[in-house]
PDB file of C-alpha atoms and ligand atoms in Angstrom:
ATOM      1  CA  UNK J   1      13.003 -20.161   7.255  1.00 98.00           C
ATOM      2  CA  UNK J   2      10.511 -18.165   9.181  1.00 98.00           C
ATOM      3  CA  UNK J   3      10.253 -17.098  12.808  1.00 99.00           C
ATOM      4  CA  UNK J   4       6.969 -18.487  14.119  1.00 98.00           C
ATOM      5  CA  UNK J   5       5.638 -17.774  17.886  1.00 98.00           C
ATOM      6  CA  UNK J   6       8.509 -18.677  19.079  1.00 98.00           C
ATOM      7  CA  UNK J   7      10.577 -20.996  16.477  1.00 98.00           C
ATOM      8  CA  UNK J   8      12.646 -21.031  13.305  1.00 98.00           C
ATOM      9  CA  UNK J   9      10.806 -23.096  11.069  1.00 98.00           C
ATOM     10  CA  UNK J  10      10.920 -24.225   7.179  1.00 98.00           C
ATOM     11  CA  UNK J  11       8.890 -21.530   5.054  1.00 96.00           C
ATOM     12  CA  UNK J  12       7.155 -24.362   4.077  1.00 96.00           C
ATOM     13  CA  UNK J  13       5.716 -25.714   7.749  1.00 96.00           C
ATOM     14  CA  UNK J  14       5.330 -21.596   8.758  1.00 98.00           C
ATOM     15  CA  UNK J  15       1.947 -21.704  10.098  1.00 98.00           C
ATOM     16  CA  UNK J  16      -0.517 -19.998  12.865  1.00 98.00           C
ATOM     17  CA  UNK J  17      -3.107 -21.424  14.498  1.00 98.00           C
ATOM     18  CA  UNK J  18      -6.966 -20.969  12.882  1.00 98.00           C
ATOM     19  CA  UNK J  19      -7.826 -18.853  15.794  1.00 98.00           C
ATOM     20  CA  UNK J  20      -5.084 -16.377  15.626  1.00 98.00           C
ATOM     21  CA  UNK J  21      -7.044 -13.199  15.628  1.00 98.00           C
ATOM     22  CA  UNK J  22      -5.239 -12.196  12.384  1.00 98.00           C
ATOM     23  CA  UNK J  23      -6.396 -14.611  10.415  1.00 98.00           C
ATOM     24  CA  UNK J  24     -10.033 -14.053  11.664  1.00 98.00           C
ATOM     25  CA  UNK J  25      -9.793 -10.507  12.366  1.00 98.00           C
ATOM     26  CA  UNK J  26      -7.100  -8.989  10.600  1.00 98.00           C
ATOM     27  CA  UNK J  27      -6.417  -7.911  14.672  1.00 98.00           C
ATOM     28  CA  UNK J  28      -2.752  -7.444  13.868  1.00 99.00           C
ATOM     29  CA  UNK J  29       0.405  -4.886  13.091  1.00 99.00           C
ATOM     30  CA  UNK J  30       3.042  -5.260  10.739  1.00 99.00           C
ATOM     31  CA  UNK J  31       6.568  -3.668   9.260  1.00 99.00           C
ATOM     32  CA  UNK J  32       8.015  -3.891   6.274  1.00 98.00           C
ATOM     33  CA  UNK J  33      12.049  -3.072   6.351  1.00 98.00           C
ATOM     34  CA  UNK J  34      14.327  -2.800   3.372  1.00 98.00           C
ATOM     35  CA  UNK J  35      17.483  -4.977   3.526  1.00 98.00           C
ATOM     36  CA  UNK J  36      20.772  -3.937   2.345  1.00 98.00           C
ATOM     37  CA  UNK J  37      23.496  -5.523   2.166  1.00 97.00           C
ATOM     38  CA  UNK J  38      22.571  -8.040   4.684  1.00 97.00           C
ATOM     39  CA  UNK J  39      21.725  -4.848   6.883  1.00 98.00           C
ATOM     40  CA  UNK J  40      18.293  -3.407   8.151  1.00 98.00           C
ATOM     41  CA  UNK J  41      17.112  -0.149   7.085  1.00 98.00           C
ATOM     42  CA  UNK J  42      15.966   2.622   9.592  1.00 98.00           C
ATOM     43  CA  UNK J  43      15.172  -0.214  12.075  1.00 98.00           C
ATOM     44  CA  UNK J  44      14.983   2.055  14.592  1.00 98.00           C
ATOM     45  CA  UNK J  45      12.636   4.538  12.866  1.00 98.00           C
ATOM     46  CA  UNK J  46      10.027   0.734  12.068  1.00 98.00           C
ATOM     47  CA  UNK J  47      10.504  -0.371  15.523  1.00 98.00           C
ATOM     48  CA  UNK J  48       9.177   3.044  16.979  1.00 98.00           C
ATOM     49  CA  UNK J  49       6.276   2.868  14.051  1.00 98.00           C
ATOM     50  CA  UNK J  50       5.288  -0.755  15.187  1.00 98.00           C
ATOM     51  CA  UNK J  51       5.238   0.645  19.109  1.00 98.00           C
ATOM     52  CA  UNK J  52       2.936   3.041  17.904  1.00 98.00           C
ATOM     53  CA  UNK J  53       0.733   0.663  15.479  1.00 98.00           C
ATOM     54  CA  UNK J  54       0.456  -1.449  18.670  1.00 98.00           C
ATOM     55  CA  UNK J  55      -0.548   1.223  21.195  1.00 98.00           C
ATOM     56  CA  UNK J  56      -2.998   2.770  18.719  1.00 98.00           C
ATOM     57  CA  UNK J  57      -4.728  -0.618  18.757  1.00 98.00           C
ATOM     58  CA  UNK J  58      -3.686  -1.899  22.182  1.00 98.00           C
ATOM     59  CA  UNK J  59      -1.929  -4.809  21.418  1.00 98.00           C
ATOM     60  CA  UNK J  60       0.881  -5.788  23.744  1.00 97.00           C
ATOM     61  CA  UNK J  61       4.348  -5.856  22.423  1.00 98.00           C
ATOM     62  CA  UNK J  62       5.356  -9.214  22.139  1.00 98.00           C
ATOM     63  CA  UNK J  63       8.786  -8.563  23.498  1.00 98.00           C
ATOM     64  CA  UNK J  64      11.767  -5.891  23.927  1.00 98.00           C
ATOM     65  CA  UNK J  65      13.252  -4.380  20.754  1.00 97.00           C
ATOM     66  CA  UNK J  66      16.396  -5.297  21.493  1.00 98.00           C
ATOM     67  CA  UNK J  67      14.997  -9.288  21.255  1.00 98.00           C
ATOM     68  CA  UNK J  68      12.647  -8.331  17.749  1.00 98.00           C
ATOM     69  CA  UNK J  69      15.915  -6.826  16.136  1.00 98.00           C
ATOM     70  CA  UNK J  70      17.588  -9.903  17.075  1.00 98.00           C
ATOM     71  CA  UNK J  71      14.941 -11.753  15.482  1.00 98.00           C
ATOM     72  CA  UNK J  72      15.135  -9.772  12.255  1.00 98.00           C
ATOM     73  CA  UNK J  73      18.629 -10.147  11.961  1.00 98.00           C
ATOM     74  CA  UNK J  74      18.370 -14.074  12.703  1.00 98.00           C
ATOM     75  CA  UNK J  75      15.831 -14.416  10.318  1.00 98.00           C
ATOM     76  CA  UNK J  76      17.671 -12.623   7.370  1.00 98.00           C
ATOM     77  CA  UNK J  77      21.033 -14.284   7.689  1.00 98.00           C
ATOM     78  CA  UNK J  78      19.221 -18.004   8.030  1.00 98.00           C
ATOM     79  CA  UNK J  79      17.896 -16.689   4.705  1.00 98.00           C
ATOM     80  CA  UNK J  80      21.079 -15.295   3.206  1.00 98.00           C
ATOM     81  CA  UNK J  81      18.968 -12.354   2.438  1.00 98.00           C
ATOM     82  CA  UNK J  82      21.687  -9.309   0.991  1.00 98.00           C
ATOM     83  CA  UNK J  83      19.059  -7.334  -0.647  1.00 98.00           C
ATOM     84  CA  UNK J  84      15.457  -7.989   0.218  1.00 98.00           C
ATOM     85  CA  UNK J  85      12.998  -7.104   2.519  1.00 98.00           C
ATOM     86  CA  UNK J  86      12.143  -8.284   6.153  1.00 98.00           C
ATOM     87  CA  UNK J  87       8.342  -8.841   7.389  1.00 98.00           C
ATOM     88  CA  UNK J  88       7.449  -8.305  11.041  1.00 98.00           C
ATOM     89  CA  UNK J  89       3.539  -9.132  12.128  1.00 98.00           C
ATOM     90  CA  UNK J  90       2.260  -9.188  15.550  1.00 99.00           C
ATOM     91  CA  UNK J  91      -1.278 -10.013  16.435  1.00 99.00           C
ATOM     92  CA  UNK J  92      -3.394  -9.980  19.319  1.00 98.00           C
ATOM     93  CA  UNK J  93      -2.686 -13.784  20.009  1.00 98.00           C
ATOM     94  CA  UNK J  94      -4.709 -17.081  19.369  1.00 98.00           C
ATOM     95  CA  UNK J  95      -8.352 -16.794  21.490  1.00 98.00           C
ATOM     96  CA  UNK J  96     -11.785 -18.465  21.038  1.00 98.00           C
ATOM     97  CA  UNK J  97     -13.617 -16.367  18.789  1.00 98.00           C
ATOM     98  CA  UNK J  98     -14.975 -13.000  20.329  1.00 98.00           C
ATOM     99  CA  UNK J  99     -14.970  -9.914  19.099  1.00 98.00           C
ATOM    100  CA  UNK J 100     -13.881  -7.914  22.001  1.00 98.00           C
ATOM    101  CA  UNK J 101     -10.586  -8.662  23.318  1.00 98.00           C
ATOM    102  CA  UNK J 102      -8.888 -11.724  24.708  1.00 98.00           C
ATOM    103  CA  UNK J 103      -8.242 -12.281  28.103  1.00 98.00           C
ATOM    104  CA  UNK J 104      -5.386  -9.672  29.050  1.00 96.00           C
ATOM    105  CA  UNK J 105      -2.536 -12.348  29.417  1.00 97.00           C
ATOM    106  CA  UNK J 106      -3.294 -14.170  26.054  1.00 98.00           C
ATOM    107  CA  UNK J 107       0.458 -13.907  24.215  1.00 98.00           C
ATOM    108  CA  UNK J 108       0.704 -11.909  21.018  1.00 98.00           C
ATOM    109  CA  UNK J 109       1.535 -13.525  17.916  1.00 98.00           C
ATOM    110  CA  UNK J 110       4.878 -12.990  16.537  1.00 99.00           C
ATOM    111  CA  UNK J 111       5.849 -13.683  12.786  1.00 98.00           C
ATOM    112  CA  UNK J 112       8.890 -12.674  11.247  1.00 99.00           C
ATOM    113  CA  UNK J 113      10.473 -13.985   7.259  1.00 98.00           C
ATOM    114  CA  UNK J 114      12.876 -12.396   4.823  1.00 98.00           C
ATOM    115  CA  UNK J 115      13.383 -12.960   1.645  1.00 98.00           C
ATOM    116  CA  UNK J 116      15.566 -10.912  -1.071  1.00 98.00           C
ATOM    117  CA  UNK J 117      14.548  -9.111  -4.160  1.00 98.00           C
ATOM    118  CA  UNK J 118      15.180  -8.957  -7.399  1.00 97.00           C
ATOM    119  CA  UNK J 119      17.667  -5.878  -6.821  1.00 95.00           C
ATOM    120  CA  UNK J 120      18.810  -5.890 -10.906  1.00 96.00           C
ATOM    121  CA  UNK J 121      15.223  -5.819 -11.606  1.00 97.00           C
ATOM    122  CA  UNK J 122      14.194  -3.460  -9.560  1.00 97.00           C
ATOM    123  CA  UNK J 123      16.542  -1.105 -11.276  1.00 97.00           C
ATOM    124  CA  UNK J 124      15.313  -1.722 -14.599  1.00 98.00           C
ATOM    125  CA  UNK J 125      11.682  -0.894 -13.773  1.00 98.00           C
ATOM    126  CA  UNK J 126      12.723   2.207 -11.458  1.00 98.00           C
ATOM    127  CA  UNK J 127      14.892   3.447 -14.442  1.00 98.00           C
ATOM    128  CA  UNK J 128      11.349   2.718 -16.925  1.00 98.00           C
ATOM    129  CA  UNK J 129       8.937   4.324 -13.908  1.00 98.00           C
ATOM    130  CA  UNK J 130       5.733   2.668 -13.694  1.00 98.00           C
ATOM    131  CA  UNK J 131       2.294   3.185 -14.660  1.00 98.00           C
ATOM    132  CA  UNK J 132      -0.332   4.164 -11.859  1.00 99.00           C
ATOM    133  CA  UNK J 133      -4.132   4.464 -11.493  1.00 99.00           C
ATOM    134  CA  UNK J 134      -6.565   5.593  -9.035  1.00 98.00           C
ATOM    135  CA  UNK J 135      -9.283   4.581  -7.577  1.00 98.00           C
ATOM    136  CA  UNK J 136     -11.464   6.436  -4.585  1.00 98.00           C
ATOM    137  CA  UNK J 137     -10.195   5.615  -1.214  1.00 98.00           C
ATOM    138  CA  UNK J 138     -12.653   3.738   0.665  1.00 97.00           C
ATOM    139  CA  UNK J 139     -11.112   2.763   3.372  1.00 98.00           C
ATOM    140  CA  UNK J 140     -11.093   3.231   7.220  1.00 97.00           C
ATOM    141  CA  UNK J 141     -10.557   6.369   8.879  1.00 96.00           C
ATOM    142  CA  UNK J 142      -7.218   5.135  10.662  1.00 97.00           C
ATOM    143  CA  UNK J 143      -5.019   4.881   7.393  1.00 98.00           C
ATOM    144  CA  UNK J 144      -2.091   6.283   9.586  1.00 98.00           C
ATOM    145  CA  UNK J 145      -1.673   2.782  11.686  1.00 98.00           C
ATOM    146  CA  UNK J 146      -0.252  -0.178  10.094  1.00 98.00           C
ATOM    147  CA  UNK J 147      -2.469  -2.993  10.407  1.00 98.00           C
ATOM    148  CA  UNK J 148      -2.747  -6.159   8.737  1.00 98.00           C
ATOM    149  CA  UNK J 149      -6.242  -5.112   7.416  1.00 98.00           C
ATOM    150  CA  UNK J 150      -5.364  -4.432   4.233  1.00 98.00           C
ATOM    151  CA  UNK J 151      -8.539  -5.535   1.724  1.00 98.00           C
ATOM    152  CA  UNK J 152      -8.859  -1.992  -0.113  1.00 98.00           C
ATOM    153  CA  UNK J 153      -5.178  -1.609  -0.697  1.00 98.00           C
ATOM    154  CA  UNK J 154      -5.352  -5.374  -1.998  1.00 98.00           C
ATOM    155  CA  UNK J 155      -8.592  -4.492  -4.067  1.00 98.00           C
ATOM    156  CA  UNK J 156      -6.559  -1.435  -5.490  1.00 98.00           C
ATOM    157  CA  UNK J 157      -3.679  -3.210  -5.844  1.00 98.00           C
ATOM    158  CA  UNK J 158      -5.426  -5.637  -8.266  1.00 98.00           C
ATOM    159  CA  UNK J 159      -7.294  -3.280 -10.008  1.00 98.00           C
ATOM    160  CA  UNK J 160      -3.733  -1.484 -10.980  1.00 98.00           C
ATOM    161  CA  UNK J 161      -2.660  -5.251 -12.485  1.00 98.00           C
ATOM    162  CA  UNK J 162      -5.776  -5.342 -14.210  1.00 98.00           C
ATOM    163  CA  UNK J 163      -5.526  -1.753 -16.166  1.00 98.00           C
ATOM    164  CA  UNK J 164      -1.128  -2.696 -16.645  1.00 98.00           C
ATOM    165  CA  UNK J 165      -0.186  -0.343 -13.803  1.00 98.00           C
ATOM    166  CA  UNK J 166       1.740  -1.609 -11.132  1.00 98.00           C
ATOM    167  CA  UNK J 167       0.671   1.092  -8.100  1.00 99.00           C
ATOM    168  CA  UNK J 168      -2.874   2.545  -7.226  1.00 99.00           C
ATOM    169  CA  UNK J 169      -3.256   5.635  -5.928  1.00 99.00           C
ATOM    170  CA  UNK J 170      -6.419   6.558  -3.606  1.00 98.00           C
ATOM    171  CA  UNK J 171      -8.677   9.798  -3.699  1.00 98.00           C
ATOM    172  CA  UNK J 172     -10.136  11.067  -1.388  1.00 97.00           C
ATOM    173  CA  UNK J 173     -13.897  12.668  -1.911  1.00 97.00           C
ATOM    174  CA  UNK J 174     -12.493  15.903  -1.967  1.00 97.00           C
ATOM    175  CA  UNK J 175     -10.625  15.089  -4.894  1.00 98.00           C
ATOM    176  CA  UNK J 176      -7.338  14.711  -2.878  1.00 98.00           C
ATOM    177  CA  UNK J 177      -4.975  11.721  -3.831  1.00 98.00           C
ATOM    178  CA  UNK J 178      -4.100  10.174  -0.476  1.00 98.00           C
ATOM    179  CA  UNK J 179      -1.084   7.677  -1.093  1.00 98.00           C
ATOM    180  CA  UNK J 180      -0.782   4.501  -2.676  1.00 98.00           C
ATOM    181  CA  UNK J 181      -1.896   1.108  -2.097  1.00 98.00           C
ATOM    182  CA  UNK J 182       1.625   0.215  -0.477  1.00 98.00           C
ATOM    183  CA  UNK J 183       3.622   3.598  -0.939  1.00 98.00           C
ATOM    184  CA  UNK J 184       3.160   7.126  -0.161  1.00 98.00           C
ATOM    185  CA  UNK J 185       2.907   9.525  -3.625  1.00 98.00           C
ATOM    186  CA  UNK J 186       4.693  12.249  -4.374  1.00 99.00           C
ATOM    187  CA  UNK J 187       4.684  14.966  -7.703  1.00 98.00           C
ATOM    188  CA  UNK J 188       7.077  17.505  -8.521  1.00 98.00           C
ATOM    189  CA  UNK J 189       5.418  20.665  -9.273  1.00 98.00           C
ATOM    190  CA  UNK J 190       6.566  22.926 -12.752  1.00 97.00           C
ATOM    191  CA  UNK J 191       8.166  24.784 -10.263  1.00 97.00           C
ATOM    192  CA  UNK J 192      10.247  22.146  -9.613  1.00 97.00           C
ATOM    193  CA  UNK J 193       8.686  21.976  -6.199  1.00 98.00           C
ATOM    194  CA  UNK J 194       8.657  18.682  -4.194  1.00 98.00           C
ATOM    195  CA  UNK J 195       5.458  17.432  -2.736  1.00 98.00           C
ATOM    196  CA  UNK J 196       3.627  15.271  -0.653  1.00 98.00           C
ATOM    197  CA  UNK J 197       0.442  15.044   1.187  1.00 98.00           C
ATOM    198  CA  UNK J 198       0.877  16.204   5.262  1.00 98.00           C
ATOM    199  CA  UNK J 199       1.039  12.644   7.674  1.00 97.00           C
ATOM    200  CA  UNK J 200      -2.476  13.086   8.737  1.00 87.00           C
ATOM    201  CA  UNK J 201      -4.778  10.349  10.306  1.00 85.00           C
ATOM    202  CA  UNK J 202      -5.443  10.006   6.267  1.00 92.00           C
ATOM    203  CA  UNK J 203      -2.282   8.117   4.995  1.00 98.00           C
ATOM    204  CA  UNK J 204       0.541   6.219   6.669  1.00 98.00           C
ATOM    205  CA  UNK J 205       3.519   7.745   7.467  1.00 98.00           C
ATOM    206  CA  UNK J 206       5.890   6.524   5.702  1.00 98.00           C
ATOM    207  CA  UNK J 207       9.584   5.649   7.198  1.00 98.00           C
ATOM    208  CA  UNK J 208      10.646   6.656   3.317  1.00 98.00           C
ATOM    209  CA  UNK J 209       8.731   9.605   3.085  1.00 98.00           C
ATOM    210  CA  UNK J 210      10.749  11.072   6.571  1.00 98.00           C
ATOM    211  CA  UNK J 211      14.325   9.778   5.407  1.00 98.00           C
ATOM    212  CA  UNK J 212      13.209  10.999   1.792  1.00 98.00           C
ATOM    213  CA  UNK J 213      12.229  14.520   3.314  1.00 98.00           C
ATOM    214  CA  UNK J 214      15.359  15.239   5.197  1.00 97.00           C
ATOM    215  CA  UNK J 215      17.643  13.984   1.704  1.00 98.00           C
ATOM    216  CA  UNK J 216      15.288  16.775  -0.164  1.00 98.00           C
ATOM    217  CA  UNK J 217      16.086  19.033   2.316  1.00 97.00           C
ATOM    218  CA  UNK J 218      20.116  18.444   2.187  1.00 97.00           C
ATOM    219  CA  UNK J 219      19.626  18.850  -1.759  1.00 97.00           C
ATOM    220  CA  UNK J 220      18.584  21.909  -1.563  1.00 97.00           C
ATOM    221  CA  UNK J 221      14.760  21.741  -3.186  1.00 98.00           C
ATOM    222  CA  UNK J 222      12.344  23.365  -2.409  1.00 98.00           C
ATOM    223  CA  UNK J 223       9.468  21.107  -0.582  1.00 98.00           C
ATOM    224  CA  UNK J 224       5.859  21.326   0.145  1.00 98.00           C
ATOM    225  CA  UNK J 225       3.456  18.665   2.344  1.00 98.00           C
ATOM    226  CA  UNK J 226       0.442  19.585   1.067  1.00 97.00           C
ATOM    227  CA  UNK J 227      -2.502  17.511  -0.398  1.00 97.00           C
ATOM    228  CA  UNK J 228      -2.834  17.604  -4.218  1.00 98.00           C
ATOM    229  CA  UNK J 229      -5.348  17.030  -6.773  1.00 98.00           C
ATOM    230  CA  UNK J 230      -5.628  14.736 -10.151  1.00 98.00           C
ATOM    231  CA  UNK J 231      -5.262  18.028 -12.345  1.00 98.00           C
ATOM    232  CA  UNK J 232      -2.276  18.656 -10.324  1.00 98.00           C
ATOM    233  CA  UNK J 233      -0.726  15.525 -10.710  1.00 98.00           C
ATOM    234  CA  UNK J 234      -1.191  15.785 -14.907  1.00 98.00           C
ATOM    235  CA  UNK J 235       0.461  19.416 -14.935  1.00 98.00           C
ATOM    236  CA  UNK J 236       3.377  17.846 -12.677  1.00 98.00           C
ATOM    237  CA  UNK J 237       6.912  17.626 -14.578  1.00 98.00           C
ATOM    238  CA  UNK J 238       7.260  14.578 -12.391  1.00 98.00           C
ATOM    239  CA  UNK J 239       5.721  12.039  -9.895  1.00 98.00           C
ATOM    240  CA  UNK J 240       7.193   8.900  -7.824  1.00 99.00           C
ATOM    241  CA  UNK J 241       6.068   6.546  -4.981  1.00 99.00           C
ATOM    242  CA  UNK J 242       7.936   5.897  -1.881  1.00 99.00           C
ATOM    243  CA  UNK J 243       7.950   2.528   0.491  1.00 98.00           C
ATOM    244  CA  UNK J 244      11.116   0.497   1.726  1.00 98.00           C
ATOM    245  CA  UNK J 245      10.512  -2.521  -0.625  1.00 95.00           C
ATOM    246  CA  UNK J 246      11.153  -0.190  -4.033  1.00 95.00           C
ATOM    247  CA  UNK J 247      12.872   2.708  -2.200  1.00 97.00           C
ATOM    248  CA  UNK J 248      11.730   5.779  -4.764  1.00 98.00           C
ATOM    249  CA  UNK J 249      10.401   4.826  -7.297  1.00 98.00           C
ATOM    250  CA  UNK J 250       9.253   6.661 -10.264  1.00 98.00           C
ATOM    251  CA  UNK J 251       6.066   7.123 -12.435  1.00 98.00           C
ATOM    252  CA  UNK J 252       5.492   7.956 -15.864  1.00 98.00           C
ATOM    253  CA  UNK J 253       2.189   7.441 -16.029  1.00 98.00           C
ATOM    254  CA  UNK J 254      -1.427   8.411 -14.233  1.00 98.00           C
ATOM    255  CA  UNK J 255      -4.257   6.652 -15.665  1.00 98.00           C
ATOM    256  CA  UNK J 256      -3.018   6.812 -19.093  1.00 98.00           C
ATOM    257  CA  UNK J 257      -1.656  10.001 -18.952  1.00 98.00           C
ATOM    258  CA  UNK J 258       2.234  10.609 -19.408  1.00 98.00           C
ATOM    259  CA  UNK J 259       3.035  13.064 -16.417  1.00 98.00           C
ATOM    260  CA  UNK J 260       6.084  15.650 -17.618  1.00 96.00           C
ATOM    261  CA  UNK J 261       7.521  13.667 -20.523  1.00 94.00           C
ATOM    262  CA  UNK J 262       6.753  10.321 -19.966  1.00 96.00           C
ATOM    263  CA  UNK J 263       9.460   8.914 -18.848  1.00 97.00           C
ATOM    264  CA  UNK J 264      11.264   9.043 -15.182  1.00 98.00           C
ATOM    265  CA  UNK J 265      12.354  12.428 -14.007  1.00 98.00           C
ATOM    266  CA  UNK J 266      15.376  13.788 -13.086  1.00 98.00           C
ATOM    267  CA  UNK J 267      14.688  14.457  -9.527  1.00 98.00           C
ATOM    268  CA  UNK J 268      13.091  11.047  -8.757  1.00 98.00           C
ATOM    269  CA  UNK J 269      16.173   9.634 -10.033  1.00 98.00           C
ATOM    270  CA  UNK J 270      18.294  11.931  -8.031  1.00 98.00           C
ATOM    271  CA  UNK J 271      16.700  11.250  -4.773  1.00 98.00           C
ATOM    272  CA  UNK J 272      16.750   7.474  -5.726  1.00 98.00           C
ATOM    273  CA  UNK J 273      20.494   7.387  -6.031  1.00 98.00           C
ATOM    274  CA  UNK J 274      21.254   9.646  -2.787  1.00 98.00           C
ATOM    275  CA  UNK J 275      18.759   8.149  -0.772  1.00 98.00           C
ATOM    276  CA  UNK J 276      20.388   6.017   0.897  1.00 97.00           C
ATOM    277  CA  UNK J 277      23.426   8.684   2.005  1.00 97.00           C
ATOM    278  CA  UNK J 278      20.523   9.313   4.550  1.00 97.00           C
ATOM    279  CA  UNK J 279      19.221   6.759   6.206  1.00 97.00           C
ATOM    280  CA  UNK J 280      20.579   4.328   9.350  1.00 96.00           C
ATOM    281  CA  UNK J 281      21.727   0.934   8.631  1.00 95.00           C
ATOM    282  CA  UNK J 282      22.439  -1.807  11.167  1.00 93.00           C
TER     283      UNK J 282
HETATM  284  N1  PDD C   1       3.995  -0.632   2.447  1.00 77.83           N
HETATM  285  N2  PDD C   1       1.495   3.744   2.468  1.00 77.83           N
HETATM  286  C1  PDD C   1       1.043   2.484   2.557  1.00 77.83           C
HETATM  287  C2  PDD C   1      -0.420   2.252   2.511  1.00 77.83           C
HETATM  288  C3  PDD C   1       1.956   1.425   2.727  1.00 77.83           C
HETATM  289  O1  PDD C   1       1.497   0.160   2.839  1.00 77.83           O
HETATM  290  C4  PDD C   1       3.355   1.693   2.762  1.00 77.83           C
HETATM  291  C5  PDD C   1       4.371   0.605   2.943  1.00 77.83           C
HETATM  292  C6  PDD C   1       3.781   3.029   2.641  1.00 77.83           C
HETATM  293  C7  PDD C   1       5.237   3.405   2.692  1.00 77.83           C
HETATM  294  O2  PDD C   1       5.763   3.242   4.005  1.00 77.83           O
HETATM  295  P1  PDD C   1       7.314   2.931   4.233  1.00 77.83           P
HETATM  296  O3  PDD C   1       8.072   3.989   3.525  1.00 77.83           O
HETATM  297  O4  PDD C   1       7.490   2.985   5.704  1.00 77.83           O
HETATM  298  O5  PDD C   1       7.582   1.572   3.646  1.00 77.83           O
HETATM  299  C8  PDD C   1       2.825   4.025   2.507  1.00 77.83           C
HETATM  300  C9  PDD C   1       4.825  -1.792   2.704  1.00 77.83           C
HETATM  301  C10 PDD C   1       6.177  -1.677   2.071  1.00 77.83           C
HETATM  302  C11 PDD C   1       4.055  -3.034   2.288  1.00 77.83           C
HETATM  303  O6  PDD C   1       2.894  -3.113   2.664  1.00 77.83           O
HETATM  304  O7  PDD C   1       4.612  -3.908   1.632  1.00 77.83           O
END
């Protein structure tokens, strides 16, 4: 079952009109939140992400919090989803086609589905790693809001499946990786230091990477945001991804290059197991 506009429908009769502007203009915001044990992840910390996806781009919110976390949790239990992931998109609304915006009391489009994961699989590849490659990042200048306009990360993404790698990482013309297709990228230095590029207009700010960087904190390493370069990431002793659908998850290899010893490190794996001491379920 999905929520569509307005209704709990079938997955299989979840559809939006041709004229939704996300469908013709990728003119749309979404979340991604991890599902635990039947609960949301760091709801709060999405919701206040979408609210600022959707003021960035000047969307109307298509209703209170209170009724889109209602949603979310309808949504997941009509699915029985225990350990999964819940989708949230809202678009600017269904218009004739024009460029500029709608008319100012056209109704934003509202989609919300759930559906679990394969939680003892996801194990199994976290306690493997994955393989990663990059590619140059291309994309807009406003990497920071979450919008539906995803063709690079998809381009990436299918360039990764195409070399065996499961994650892409972007550089920047500087030389700089940004983050990941879907995740933000980490290393751990030879000094064992921790870190990640700065939440600048160049990557998305990941609701991971904050819940990650306070459990770093409480452990005790030490932690830098800081951009880093390809060279940097082959003299790491480790390296790992963040997002809510694979939590931390770690990587072994960077295009064809084992990173420490090839295999997952021991902090990745730490901060996998005690991540979720620190985040909010409800
Ligand atoms: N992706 N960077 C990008 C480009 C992302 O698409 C994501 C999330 C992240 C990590 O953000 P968070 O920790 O809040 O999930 C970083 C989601 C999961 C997706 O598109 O499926």
């Amino acid at each position: 079952m999905a929520y569509v506009n307005g209704r709990y429908v079938p997955h299989s009769a979840a559809v939006v009109h041709v004229e939704d502007r996300g469908y013709q203009f990728s003119d749309g915001v979404y979340e991604v939140c991890e599902v635990r044990g039947g609960g949301v992840i760091d709801e709060r910390r999405h919701l206040d992400r979408l609210q600022r996806s959707l003021s960035e781009l000047r969307i109307r919110p298509p209703m209170s919090r209170a009724a889109l976390s209602v949603i979310m949790r309808e949504t997941i239990l009509k699915n029985r989803v225990g350990n999964g992931i819940v989708y949230l998109q809202v678009t600017r609304g269904v218009a004739r086609r024009d460029h500029a915006f709608p008319p100012p009391d056209t109704v934003p489009g509202l989609v919300v589905s759930a559906r679990n994961t394969d939680f003892v699989g996801n194990e199994k590849l976290a306690a493997a790693g994955i393989a990663v490659v990059t590619v140059p990042d291309d994309r807009w200048a406003r990497p920071d809001i979450k919008t539906i306009s995803l063709l690079p990360n998809v381009l990436a993404k299918q360039a990764a499946r195409e070399q065996g790698a499961r994650e892409a990482w972007f550089v920047d013309r500087q030389g700089y990786v940004t983050e990941g297709a879907s995740t933000n990228a980490w290393i751990v230095t030879s000094e064992d230091r921790v870190v990640t590029r700065a939440a600048d207009r160049g990557i998305l700010r990941g609701i991971t990477r904050t819940v990650l960087m306070e459990a770093i904190n409480r452990q005790g390493l030490q932690f830098e945001e800081c951009p880093f370069t390809l060279e940097e990431v082959f003299r790491a002793k480790e390296a790992f991804v963040t997002a809510a659908s694979q939590v931390v998850m770690p990587v072994f290899r960077v295009n064809g290059r084992c990173i420490g010893n090839g295999s997952p490190g021991p902090i990745a794996q730490m901060l996998r197991r005690v991540f979720h001491n620190h985040t909010e379920r409800s």
